[in-house]
Short mmCIF file of C-alpha atoms in Angstrom, two decimals:
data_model
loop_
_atom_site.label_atom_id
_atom_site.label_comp_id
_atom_site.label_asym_id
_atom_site.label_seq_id
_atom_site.Cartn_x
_atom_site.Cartn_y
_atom_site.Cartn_z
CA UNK A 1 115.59 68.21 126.04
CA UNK A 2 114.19 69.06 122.65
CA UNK A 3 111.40 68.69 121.72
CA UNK A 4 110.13 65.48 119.86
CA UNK A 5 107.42 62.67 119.81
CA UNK A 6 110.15 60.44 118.79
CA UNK A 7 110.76 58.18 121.73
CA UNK A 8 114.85 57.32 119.93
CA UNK A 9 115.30 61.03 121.02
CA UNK A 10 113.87 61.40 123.99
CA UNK A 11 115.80 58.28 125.24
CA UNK A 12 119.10 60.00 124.36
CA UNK A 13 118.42 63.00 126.08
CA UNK A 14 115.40 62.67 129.00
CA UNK A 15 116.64 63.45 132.37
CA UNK A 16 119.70 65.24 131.93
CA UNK A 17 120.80 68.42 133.55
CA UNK A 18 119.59 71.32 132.41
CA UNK A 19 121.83 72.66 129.60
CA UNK A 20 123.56 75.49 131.48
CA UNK A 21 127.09 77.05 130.22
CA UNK A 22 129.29 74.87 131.75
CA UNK A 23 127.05 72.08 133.06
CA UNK A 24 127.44 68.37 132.67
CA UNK A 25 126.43 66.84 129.42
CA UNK A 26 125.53 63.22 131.94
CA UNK A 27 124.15 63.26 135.35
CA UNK A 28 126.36 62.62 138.09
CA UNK A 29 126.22 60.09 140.83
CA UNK A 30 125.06 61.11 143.99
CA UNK A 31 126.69 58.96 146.73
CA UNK A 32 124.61 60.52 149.83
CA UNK A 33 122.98 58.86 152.85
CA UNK A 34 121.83 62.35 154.07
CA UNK A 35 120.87 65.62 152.83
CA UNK A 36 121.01 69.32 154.38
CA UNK A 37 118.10 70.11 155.96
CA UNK A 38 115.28 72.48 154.93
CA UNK A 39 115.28 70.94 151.33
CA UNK A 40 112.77 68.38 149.24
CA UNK A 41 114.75 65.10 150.55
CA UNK A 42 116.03 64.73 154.28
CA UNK A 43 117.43 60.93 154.05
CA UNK A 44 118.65 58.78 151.10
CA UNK A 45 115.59 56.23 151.54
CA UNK A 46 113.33 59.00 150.51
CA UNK A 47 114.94 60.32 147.51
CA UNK A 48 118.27 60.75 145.17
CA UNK A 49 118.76 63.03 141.93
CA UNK A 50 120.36 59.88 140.60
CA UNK A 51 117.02 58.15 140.89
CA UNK A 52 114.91 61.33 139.57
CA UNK A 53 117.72 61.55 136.73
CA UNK A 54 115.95 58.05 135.75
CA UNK A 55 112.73 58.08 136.90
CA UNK A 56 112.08 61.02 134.75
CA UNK A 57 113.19 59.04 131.73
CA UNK A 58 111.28 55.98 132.43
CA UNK A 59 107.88 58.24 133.46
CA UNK A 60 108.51 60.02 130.26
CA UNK A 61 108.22 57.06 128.21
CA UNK A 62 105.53 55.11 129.66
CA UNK A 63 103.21 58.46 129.97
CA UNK A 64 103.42 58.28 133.86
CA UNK A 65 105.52 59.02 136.80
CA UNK A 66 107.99 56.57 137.63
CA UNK A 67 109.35 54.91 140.90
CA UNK A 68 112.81 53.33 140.65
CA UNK A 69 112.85 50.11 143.15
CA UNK A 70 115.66 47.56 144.31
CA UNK A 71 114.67 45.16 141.82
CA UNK A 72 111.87 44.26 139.63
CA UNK A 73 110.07 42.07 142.84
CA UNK A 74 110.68 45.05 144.40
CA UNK A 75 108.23 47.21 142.60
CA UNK A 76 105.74 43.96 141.72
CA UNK A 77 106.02 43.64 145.60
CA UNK A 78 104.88 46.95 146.14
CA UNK A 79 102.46 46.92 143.40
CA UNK A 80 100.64 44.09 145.51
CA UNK A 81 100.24 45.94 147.91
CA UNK A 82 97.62 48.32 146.40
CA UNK A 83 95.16 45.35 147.54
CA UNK A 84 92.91 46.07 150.32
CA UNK A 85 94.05 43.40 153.03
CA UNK A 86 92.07 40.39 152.18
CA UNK A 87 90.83 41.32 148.71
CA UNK A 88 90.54 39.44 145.39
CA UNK A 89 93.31 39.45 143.11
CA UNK A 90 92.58 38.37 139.94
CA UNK A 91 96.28 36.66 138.11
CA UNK A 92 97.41 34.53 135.54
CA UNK A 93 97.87 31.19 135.22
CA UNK A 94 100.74 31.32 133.88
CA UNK A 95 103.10 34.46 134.50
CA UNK A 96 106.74 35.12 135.97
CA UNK A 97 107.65 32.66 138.46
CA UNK A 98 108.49 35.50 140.53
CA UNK A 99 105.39 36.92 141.00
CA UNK A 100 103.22 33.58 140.90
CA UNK A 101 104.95 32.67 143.99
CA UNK A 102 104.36 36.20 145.61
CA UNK A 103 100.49 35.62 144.78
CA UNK A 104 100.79 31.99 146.62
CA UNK A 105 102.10 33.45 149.65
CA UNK A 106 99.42 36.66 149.83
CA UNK A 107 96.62 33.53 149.44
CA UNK A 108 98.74 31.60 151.77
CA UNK A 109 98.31 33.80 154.39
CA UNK A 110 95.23 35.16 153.88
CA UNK A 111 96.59 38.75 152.87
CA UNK A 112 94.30 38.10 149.44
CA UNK A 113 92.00 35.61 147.87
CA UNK A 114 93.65 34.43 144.56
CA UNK A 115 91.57 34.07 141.55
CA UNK A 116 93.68 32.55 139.06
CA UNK A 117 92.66 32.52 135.12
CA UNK A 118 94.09 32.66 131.20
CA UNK A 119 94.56 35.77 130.99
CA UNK A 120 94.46 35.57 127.03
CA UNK A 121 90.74 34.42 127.47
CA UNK A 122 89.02 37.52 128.01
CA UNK A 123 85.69 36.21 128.85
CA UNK A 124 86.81 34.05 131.60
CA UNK A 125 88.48 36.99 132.91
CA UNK A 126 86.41 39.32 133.21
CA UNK A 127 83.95 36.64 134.42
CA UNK A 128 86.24 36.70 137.27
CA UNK A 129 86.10 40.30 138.54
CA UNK A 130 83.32 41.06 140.15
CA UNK A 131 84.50 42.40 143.18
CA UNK A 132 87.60 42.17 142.32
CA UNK A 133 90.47 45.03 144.24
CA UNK A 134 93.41 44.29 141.25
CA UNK A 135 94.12 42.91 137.99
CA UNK A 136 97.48 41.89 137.34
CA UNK A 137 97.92 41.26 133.35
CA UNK A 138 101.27 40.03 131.45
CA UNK A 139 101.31 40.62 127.77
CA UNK A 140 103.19 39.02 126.55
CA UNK A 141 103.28 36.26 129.02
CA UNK A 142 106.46 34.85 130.45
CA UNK A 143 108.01 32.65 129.17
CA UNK A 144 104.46 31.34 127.65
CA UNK A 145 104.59 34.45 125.28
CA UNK A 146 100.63 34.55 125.31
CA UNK A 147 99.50 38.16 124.45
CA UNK A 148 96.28 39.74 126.34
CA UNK A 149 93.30 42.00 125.14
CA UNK A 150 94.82 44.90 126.98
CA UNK A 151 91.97 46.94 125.78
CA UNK A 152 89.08 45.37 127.20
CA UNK A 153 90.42 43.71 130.22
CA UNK A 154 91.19 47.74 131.62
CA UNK A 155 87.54 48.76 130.71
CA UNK A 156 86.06 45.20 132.24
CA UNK A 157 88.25 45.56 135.30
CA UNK A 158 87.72 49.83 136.02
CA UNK A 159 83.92 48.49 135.65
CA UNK A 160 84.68 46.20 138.55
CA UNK A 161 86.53 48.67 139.98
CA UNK A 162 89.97 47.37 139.82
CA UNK A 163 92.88 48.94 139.84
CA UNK A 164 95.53 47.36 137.11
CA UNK A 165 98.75 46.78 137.34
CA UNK A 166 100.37 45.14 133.73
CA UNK A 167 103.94 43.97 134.13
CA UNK A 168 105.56 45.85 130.64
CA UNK A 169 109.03 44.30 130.92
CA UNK A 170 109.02 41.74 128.05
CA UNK A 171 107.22 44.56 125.45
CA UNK A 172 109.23 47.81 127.01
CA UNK A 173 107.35 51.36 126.34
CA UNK A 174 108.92 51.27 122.82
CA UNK A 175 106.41 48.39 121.85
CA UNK A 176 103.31 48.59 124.15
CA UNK A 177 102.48 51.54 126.33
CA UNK A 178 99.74 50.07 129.05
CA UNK A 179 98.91 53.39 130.74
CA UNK A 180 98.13 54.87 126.81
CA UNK A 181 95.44 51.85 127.06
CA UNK A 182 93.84 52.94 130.25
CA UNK A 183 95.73 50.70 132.51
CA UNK A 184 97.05 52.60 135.88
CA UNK A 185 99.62 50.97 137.17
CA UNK A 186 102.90 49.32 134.90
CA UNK A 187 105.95 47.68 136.03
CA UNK A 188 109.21 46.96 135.08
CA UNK A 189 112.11 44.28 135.64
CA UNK A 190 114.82 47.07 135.33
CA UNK A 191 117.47 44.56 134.82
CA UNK A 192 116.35 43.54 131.44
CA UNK A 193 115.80 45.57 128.62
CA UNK A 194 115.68 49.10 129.98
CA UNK A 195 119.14 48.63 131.26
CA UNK A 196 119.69 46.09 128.93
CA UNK A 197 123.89 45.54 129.33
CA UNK A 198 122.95 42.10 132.15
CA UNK A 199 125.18 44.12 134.90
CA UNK A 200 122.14 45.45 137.11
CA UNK A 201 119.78 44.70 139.28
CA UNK A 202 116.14 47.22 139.48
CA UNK A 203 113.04 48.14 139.05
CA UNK A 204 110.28 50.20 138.28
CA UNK A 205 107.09 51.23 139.24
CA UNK A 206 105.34 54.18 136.76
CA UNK A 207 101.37 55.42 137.55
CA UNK A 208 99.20 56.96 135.14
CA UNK A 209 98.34 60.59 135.36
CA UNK A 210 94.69 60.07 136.95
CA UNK A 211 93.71 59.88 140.23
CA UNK A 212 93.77 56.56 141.14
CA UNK A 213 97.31 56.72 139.48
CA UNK A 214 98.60 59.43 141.72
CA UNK A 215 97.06 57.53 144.85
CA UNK A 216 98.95 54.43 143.81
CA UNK A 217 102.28 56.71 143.43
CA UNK A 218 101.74 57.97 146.78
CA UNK A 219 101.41 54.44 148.08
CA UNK A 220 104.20 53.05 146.73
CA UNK A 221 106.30 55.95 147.80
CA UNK A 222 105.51 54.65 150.75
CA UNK A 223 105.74 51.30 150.33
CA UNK A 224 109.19 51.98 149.18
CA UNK A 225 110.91 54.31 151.79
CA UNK A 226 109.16 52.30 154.72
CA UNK A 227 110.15 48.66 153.42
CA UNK A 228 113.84 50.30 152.33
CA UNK A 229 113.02 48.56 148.90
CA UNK A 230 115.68 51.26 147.39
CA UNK A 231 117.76 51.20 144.67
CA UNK A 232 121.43 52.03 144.69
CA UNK A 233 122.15 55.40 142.88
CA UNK A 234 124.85 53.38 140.63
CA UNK A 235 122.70 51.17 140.02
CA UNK A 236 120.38 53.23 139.18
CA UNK A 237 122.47 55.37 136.79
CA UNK A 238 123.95 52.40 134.96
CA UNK A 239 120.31 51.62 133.76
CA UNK A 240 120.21 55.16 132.76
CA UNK A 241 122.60 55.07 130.78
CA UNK A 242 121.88 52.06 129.35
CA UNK A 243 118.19 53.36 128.64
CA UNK A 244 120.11 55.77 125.99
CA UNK A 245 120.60 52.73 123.74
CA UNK A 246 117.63 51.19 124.45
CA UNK A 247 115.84 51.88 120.82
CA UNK A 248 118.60 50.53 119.04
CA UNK A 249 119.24 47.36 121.10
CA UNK A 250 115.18 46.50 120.72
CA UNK A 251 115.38 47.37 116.99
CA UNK A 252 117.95 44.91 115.94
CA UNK A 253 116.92 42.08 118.83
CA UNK A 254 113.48 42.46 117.37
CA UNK A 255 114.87 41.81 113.19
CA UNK A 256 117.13 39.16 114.60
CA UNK A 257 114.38 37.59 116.84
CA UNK A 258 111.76 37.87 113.38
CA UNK A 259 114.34 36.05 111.14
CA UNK A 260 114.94 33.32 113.37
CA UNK A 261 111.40 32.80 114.68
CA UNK A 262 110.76 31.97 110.57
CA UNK A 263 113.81 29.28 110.46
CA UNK A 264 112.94 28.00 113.72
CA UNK A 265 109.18 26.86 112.28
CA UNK A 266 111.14 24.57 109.94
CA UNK A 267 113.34 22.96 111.99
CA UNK A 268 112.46 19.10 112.82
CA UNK A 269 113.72 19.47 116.13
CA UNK A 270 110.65 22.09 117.17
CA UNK A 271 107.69 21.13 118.12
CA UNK A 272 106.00 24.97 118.67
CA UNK A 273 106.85 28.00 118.64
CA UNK A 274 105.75 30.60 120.67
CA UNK A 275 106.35 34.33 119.45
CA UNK A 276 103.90 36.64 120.03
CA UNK A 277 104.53 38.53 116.88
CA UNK A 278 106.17 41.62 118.47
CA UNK A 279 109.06 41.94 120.71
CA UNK A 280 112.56 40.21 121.02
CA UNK A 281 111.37 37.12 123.53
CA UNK A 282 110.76 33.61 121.91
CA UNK A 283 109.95 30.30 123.77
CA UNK A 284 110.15 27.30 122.14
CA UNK A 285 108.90 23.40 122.64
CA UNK A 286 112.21 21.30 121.55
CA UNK A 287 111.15 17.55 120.58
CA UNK A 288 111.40 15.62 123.59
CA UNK A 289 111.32 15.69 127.00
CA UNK A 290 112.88 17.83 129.70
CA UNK A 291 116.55 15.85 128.81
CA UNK A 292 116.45 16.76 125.20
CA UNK A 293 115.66 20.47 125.68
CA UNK A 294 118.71 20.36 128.23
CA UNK A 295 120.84 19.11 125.42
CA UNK A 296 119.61 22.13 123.16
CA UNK A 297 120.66 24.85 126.20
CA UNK A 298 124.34 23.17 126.52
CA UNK A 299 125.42 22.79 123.26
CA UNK A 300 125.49 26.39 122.23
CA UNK A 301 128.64 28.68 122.41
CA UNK A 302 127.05 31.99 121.46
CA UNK A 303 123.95 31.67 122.92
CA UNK A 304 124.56 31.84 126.84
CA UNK A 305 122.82 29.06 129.08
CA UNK A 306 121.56 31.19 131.85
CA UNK A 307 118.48 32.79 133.24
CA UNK A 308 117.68 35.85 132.62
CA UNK A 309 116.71 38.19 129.30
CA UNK A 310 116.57 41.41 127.56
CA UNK A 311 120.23 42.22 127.61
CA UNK A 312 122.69 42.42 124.41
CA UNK A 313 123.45 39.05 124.20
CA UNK A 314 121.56 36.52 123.59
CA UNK A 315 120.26 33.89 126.21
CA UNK A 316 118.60 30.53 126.56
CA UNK A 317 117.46 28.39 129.24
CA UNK A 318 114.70 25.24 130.06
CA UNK A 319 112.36 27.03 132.18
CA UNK A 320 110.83 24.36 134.56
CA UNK A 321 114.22 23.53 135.66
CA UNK A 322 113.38 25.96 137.89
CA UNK A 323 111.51 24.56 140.97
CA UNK A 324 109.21 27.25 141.42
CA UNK A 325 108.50 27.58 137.60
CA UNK A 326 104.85 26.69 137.33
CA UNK A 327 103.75 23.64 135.98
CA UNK A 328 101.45 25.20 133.26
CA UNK A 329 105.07 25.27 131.66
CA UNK A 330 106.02 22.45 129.35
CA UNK A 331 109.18 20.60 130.79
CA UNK A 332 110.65 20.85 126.98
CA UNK A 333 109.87 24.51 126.49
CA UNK A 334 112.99 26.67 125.88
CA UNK A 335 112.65 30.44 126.55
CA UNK A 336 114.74 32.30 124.08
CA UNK A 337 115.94 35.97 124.78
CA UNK A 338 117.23 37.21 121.29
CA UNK A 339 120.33 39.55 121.57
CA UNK A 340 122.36 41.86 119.06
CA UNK A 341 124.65 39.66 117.80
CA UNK A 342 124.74 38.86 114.02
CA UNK A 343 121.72 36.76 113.56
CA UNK A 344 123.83 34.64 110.64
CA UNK A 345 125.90 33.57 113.75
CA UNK A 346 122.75 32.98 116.06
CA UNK A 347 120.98 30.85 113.99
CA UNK A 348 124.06 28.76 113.23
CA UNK A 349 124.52 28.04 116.75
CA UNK A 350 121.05 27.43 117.84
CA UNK A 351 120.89 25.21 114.47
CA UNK A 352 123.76 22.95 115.48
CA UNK A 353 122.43 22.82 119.26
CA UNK A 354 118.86 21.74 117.71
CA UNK A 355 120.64 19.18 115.46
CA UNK A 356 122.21 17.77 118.61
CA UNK A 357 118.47 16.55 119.84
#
């Protein structure tokens, strides 16, 4: 690949084949269960170029080396599982419902005892890790869009000696880089912006380059081929190549998600809204209860009513009607996931839907 800082060129050309006469421009899909023997991978739950084709990309970008998983539990799952059986884990209040109900069921069960804080108040958290195994940090927060001292909550917790583990999916390497800030483990929900097109389902894992980074690579490695937490290798190379784009889809949602963030302020049917001041993600508190904020998510044609984010189009949805949605989330917030679209045409739509309430 050439050689560049510029992460807009090193998406477009990180992990392709080497540029022999002759050779593919793309990687190809390898459709194996086995391999020959005598070479680096025996079995297709240890290894695939597809996935390397990938991980190298993602590794590249973050400043680590990268782990490609089923799905984004998939690689939080094995992320847990750097804690010592029985240890503290120190988590947000408020995070993905996801991995708040993963943290219930480690306490549950005694696997780890749960300290659970704001993880935007930095005193409180580092007030809880003393003895601490891992820190698990979102910034921003989802769908609470709360934004963390990244800085000082790595130094406070490698003082502790924790290891941390920041969940990067709603910021993406273009806007935050957690291992750059001394954090050692980040992960990814695959399946939103890195692929970005709403058509797969992945994760990733990346480590820093230190040494409790490599030792959490080689766990996870692990992790992965023993708990067959694999990803497909189409999967995997449809987030690839949707990774090429990825600069461009994150500029524009990021303008469109600025210029509506601004309108939205000064619209009487918004209470709050939360925007962290970076990134594509907006939540906002409709006026109202739970029924009114319903109302907002049905009336919209361009917008799609459904739950997930970081793809090219945009998407809305009332969070807590999610059972499992904890209830540090307001029952009127809406969690907005800003797309590509022409923003003239997004804030028409969301305007009439808010006009509805």
């Amino acid at each position: 690949m050439p050689v560049s800082s510029s992460p807009a060129t090193r998406l477009v050309h990180l992990g392709r084949p080497d540029p022999l006469p002759g050779a593919a421009l793309s990687p190809p899909v390898t459709f194996t269960s086995t391999f020959h023997a005598d070479g680096p991978v025996d079995y297709g739950r240890g290894g695939n170029p597809t996935w390397s084709a990938f991980e190298t990309a993602v590794g590249d970008l973050e400043g680590g080396d990268a782990l490609v998983f089923a799905s984004g539990m998939g690689a939080i799952a094995a992320a847990m599982s750097l804690l010592a059986p029985g240890g503290v884990l120190v988590a947000p209040v408020s995070a993905y419902s996801g991995t708040v109900v993963l943290v219930e069921e480690l306490a549950a069960r005694g696997a780890a005892v749960v300290r659970r804080v704001d993880i935007t108040d930095t005193a409180a958290v580092v007030a809880a890790l003393d003895g601490a195994g891992l820190l698990w940090v979102e910034s921003p927060t989802n769908p609470l869009m709360a934004v963390a001292d990244l800085p000082a909550l790595v130094e406070a917790a490698h003082d502790a000696g924790a290891v941390v583990v920041v969940d990067n999916t709603f910021a993406t390497p273009l806007l935050q880089q957690p291992l750059r800030l001394g954090a050692d483990l980040v992960v990814h929900s695959a399946t939103k912006y890195l692929s970005g097109h709403s058509d797969v389902i992945l994760g990733v894992a990346v480590s820093a380059p230190t040494q409790v980074g490599r030792t959490a690579y080689e766990t996870l490695s692990r992790y992965r081929r023993a708990h067959g937490a694999i990803a497909g290798p189409m999967e995997t190379w449809l987030a690839l190549r949707g990774l090429r784009t990825m600069h461009l889809r994150v500029e524009r949602a990021c303008a469109n998600a600025t210029a509506l963030v601004d309108r939205l302020q000064d619209h009487p049917a918004v209470a709050r809204v939360r925007y962290p001041g970076f990134g594509a993600m907006v939540s906002i508190d409709v006026v109202g209860d739970a029924a009114a904020a319903e109302r907002v998510c049905a009336a919209t044609r361009i917008w799609v009513h459904s739950t997930s984010l970081g793809g090219v189009e945009s998407q809305l949805e009332r969070r807590r009607r999610h059972a499992l949605e904890p209830a540090s989330v307001p029952e009127n917030l809406v969690r907005l996931s800003v797309g590509i679209e022409d923003v003239e045409d997004l804030w028409r739509d969301l305007a009439q839907a808010l006009d509805s309430v």
